[in-house]
Amino acid sequence: MATTAPPPSASHDLSGVTRTLDLLAPRWSVWVLMTLSSQTLRYAEIKPRLPWLADGQLHPRLRHLTSAGVVERTEYAPRHVTYGLTSRGAALMPVLATIASWGDTYLEKDLVANKATGEMEPERIPPAQNIDDALALIVPRHAVPILWSLQARGSASAKSLATEAMPGYGLTAVYKPLERLAEDGLITANGSGDYQLSASGRALSPVFQAISAWAAAPPVETDARRPRGQGLAPSQNRSGPWATTPSRRPTPASPAAPAVRAAGPALTTASPNGPAWKAGDLFSHQIPARPISPAGGPRR
């Protein structure tokens, strides 16, 4: 394949994608966004929806997302504070849906027995679990620049990738990220020793496009003008597609978890910000994910 150089805007787009992934990557961040996507909540209302989180874990995530401009903290009285998505945060929900779709299609799943028929079928994974599993593959350092370069070039040598995706590093530094991406099934090496994207790696293009478009969009005017601490009244719910869902890490014990796991990720009514999900999407399995092997077999 030809090794054409990326367009001039590529570095700017890549920067936006990297910043957005840095926003989503810290543990529990996606959970909090999903919890707030359907309505504005007080802290005491958020806490029961994330019962496994200690106070020391929830407060930092709220501060992180508030500082990023996707969550708004509104104080009505000293002991009456609410949290809700800004318009910028609501606009992020379709991006999360795109990531979830990629994960559902390209990440491995175990085969489980259908209770009704007894036949083996792929496990149903909650959409938010697919998001966290996908993020776990693409947020490691240098992963996105390498994938971005291969999206533009088609194929490239390790030397070219080291120069373009890891400037300032020596050639040997590129091999560890390349090895990890190959193990995760996102890239492959061809007969000449050059690297290229696998099918699942090429399918990340819509994910990167969605993230890039969100990152490049200017702040919504109402968010830009709204003074900090002023927002919707507590009775006004914000619309959004997500129910609370934990990450790919081992799910803490919760009374609702066993029933929810069996419910699966059924789609419900759509909203202006993207698809909506049932409460059955709350909890997730505990199995690390990998893209589907070219040889087939059980997924995830």
mmCIF file of C-alpha atoms in Angstrom, residues 106-269:
data_model
loop_
_atom_site.group_PDB
_atom_site.id
_atom_site.type_symbol
_atom_site.label_atom_id
_atom_site.label_comp_id
_atom_site.label_asym_id
_atom_site.label_seq_id
_atom_site.Cartn_x
_atom_site.Cartn_y
_atom_site.Cartn_z
ATOM 1 C CA TYR A 106 -15.489 -6.146 17.289
ATOM 2 C CA LEU A 107 -14.749 -7.217 20.857
ATOM 3 C CA GLU A 108 -14.738 -10.845 21.852
ATOM 4 C CA LYS A 109 -17.647 -12.398 23.703
ATOM 5 C CA ASP A 110 -17.920 -15.643 25.587
ATOM 6 C CA LEU A 111 -20.485 -18.190 24.496
ATOM 7 C CA VAL A 112 -23.240 -18.685 27.064
ATOM 8 C CA ALA A 113 -26.226 -20.995 27.182
ATOM 9 C CA ASN A 114 -29.593 -19.547 26.217
ATOM 10 C CA LYS A 115 -31.867 -20.308 29.167
ATOM 11 C CA ALA A 116 -34.872 -20.698 26.892
ATOM 12 C CA THR A 117 -33.377 -22.933 24.187
ATOM 13 C CA GLY A 118 -30.279 -24.334 25.855
ATOM 14 C CA GLU A 119 -28.203 -23.455 22.807
ATOM 15 C CA MET A 120 -24.889 -21.621 23.066
ATOM 16 C CA GLU A 121 -24.862 -18.029 21.840
ATOM 17 C CA PRO A 122 -22.620 -14.975 22.266
ATOM 18 C CA GLU A 123 -22.921 -13.266 25.618
ATOM 19 C CA ARG A 124 -24.891 -10.032 25.586
ATOM 20 C CA ILE A 125 -22.659 -7.201 26.765
ATOM 21 C CA PRO A 126 -24.062 -3.916 28.124
ATOM 22 C CA PRO A 127 -23.257 -0.949 25.856
ATOM 23 C CA ALA A 128 -21.319 0.888 28.544
ATOM 24 C CA GLN A 129 -19.159 -2.176 29.088
ATOM 25 C CA ASN A 130 -18.299 -2.056 25.398
ATOM 26 C CA ILE A 131 -17.277 1.586 25.813
ATOM 27 C CA ASP A 132 -14.938 0.834 28.697
ATOM 28 C CA ASP A 133 -13.454 -2.200 26.969
ATOM 29 C CA ALA A 134 -12.852 -0.191 23.802
ATOM 30 C CA LEU A 135 -11.270 2.680 25.722
ATOM 31 C CA ALA A 136 -8.968 0.239 27.496
ATOM 32 C CA LEU A 137 -7.518 -0.712 24.100
ATOM 33 C CA ILE A 138 -7.020 2.747 22.602
ATOM 34 C CA VAL A 139 -6.114 5.016 25.516
ATOM 35 C CA PRO A 140 -2.650 3.548 26.325
ATOM 36 C CA ARG A 141 0.134 5.966 25.474
ATOM 37 C CA HIS A 142 1.021 6.235 21.763
ATOM 38 C CA ALA A 143 -1.831 3.918 20.700
ATOM 39 C CA VAL A 144 -3.964 6.591 19.055
ATOM 40 C CA PRO A 145 -1.093 8.317 17.183
ATOM 41 C CA ILE A 146 -0.004 4.977 15.733
ATOM 42 C CA LEU A 147 -3.544 4.012 14.741
ATOM 43 C CA TRP A 148 -4.079 7.508 13.342
ATOM 44 C CA SER A 149 -0.948 7.267 11.197
ATOM 45 C CA LEU A 150 -1.957 3.873 9.836
ATOM 46 C CA GLN A 151 -5.447 5.171 9.057
ATOM 47 C CA ALA A 152 -3.837 7.841 6.857
ATOM 48 C CA ARG A 153 -1.000 5.789 5.364
ATOM 49 C CA GLY A 154 -2.551 2.367 4.869
ATOM 50 C CA SER A 155 0.718 0.695 5.868
ATOM 51 C CA ALA A 156 4.005 1.916 7.308
ATOM 52 C CA SER A 157 7.290 0.638 8.659
ATOM 53 C CA ALA A 158 8.188 0.767 12.323
ATOM 54 C CA LYS A 159 10.698 3.507 11.513
ATOM 55 C CA SER A 160 8.063 5.667 9.816
ATOM 56 C CA LEU A 161 5.644 5.171 12.692
ATOM 57 C CA ALA A 162 8.316 6.022 15.243
ATOM 58 C CA THR A 163 9.101 9.251 13.404
ATOM 59 C CA GLU A 164 5.508 10.326 12.866
ATOM 60 C CA ALA A 165 3.624 8.976 15.891
ATOM 61 C CA MET A 166 6.389 9.178 18.508
ATOM 62 C CA PRO A 167 8.608 12.165 17.672
ATOM 63 C CA GLY A 168 11.430 12.589 20.108
ATOM 64 C CA TYR A 169 11.631 8.878 20.881
ATOM 65 C CA GLY A 170 14.146 6.443 19.471
ATOM 66 C CA LEU A 171 13.209 3.720 17.029
ATOM 67 C CA THR A 172 13.264 0.990 19.662
ATOM 68 C CA ALA A 173 10.570 2.760 21.715
ATOM 69 C CA VAL A 174 7.917 2.109 19.060
ATOM 70 C CA TYR A 175 8.066 -1.665 19.250
ATOM 71 C CA LYS A 176 6.352 -2.065 22.615
ATOM 72 C CA PRO A 177 3.243 -0.057 21.580
ATOM 73 C CA LEU A 178 3.203 -1.912 18.266
ATOM 74 C CA GLU A 179 3.383 -5.251 20.048
ATOM 75 C CA ARG A 180 0.524 -4.280 22.366
ATOM 76 C CA LEU A 181 -1.681 -3.128 19.473
ATOM 77 C CA ALA A 182 -0.934 -6.360 17.591
ATOM 78 C CA GLU A 183 -1.805 -8.446 20.656
ATOM 79 C CA ASP A 184 -5.052 -6.499 20.988
ATOM 80 C CA GLY A 185 -5.856 -7.295 17.367
ATOM 81 C CA LEU A 186 -5.909 -3.706 16.094
ATOM 82 C CA ILE A 187 -2.882 -3.954 13.778
ATOM 83 C CA THR A 188 -1.058 -6.687 11.873
ATOM 84 C CA ALA A 189 2.380 -7.021 10.287
ATOM 85 C CA ASN A 190 2.531 -7.889 6.590
ATOM 86 C CA GLY A 191 5.108 -10.019 4.836
ATOM 87 C CA SER A 192 7.496 -7.131 4.262
ATOM 88 C CA GLY A 193 7.558 -6.236 7.944
ATOM 89 C CA ASP A 194 5.367 -3.149 7.568
ATOM 90 C CA TYR A 195 2.345 -2.643 9.792
ATOM 91 C CA GLN A 196 -1.251 -2.120 8.783
ATOM 92 C CA LEU A 197 -4.630 -1.930 10.489
ATOM 93 C CA SER A 198 -6.639 -5.068 11.048
ATOM 94 C CA ALA A 199 -10.368 -5.137 10.207
ATOM 95 C CA SER A 200 -11.244 -4.035 13.737
ATOM 96 C CA GLY A 201 -8.581 -1.333 13.588
ATOM 97 C CA ARG A 202 -9.949 0.033 10.305
ATOM 98 C CA ALA A 203 -13.438 0.007 11.808
ATOM 99 C CA LEU A 204 -12.263 2.491 14.436
ATOM 100 C CA SER A 205 -12.440 5.212 11.785
ATOM 101 C CA PRO A 206 -16.065 6.207 12.638
ATOM 102 C CA VAL A 207 -15.092 6.281 16.324
ATOM 103 C CA PHE A 208 -12.208 8.663 15.683
ATOM 104 C CA GLN A 209 -14.372 10.762 13.349
ATOM 105 C CA ALA A 210 -17.100 11.106 15.989
ATOM 106 C CA ILE A 211 -14.616 12.024 18.702
ATOM 107 C CA SER A 212 -12.807 14.470 16.418
ATOM 108 C CA ALA A 213 -16.049 16.192 15.400
ATOM 109 C CA TRP A 214 -17.098 16.561 19.043
ATOM 110 C CA ALA A 215 -13.685 17.912 20.033
ATOM 111 C CA ALA A 216 -13.666 20.436 17.175
ATOM 112 C CA ALA A 217 -17.178 21.762 17.819
ATOM 113 C CA PRO A 218 -17.287 25.190 19.497
ATOM 114 C CA PRO A 219 -18.874 25.393 22.960
ATOM 115 C CA VAL A 220 -22.641 25.696 22.861
ATOM 116 C CA GLU A 221 -23.622 29.340 23.253
ATOM 117 C CA THR A 222 -25.860 28.739 26.260
ATOM 118 C CA ASP A 223 -23.050 26.943 28.054
ATOM 119 C CA ALA A 224 -20.516 29.635 27.186
ATOM 120 C CA ARG A 225 -22.724 32.436 28.486
ATOM 121 C CA ARG A 226 -24.073 30.713 31.585
ATOM 122 C CA PRO A 227 -22.262 31.948 34.700
ATOM 123 C CA ARG A 228 -20.602 29.203 36.671
ATOM 124 C CA GLY A 229 -22.968 27.781 39.251
ATOM 125 C CA GLN A 230 -26.185 28.782 37.447
ATOM 126 C CA GLY A 231 -28.140 26.144 35.622
ATOM 127 C CA LEU A 232 -31.509 24.494 35.265
ATOM 128 C CA ALA A 233 -33.838 24.405 38.197
ATOM 129 C CA PRO A 234 -33.729 21.169 40.206
ATOM 130 C CA SER A 235 -37.090 20.065 38.830
ATOM 131 C CA GLN A 236 -35.963 20.304 35.202
ATOM 132 C CA ASN A 237 -34.609 17.002 33.935
ATOM 133 C CA ARG A 238 -32.063 16.882 31.142
ATOM 134 C CA SER A 239 -32.559 14.414 28.343
ATOM 135 C CA GLY A 240 -29.935 11.797 27.567
ATOM 136 C CA PRO A 241 -29.575 8.193 26.448
ATOM 137 C CA TRP A 242 -27.629 6.436 29.157
ATOM 138 C CA ALA A 243 -28.374 4.522 32.317
ATOM 139 C CA THR A 244 -25.686 3.981 34.920
ATOM 140 C CA THR A 245 -23.125 1.390 33.871
ATOM 141 C CA PRO A 246 -19.816 0.337 35.444
ATOM 142 C CA SER A 247 -16.536 -0.267 33.655
ATOM 143 C CA ARG A 248 -14.752 -3.373 32.442
ATOM 144 C CA ARG A 249 -12.981 -3.714 35.783
ATOM 145 C CA PRO A 250 -14.459 -6.187 38.293
ATOM 146 C CA THR A 251 -17.919 -4.971 39.202
ATOM 147 C CA PRO A 252 -18.364 -4.286 42.938
ATOM 148 C CA ALA A 253 -21.062 -6.216 44.703
ATOM 149 C CA SER A 254 -24.506 -4.679 44.371
ATOM 150 C CA PRO A 255 -27.952 -6.108 45.126
ATOM 151 C CA ALA A 256 -29.129 -5.302 41.612
ATOM 152 C CA ALA A 257 -26.174 -6.737 39.729
ATOM 153 C CA PRO A 258 -27.246 -10.401 39.317
ATOM 154 C CA ALA A 259 -30.644 -9.525 37.844
ATOM 155 C CA VAL A 260 -29.253 -6.831 35.595
ATOM 156 C CA ARG A 261 -26.551 -8.965 34.005
ATOM 157 C CA ALA A 262 -29.156 -11.301 32.602
ATOM 158 C CA ALA A 263 -31.246 -8.471 31.208
ATOM 159 C CA GLY A 264 -28.909 -7.543 28.340
ATOM 160 C CA PRO A 265 -28.542 -4.312 26.384
ATOM 161 C CA ALA A 266 -31.981 -3.945 24.837
ATOM 162 C CA LEU A 267 -32.565 -0.710 22.969
ATOM 163 C CA THR A 268 -35.424 1.534 24.080
ATOM 164 C CA THR A 269 -36.816 4.788 22.761
#
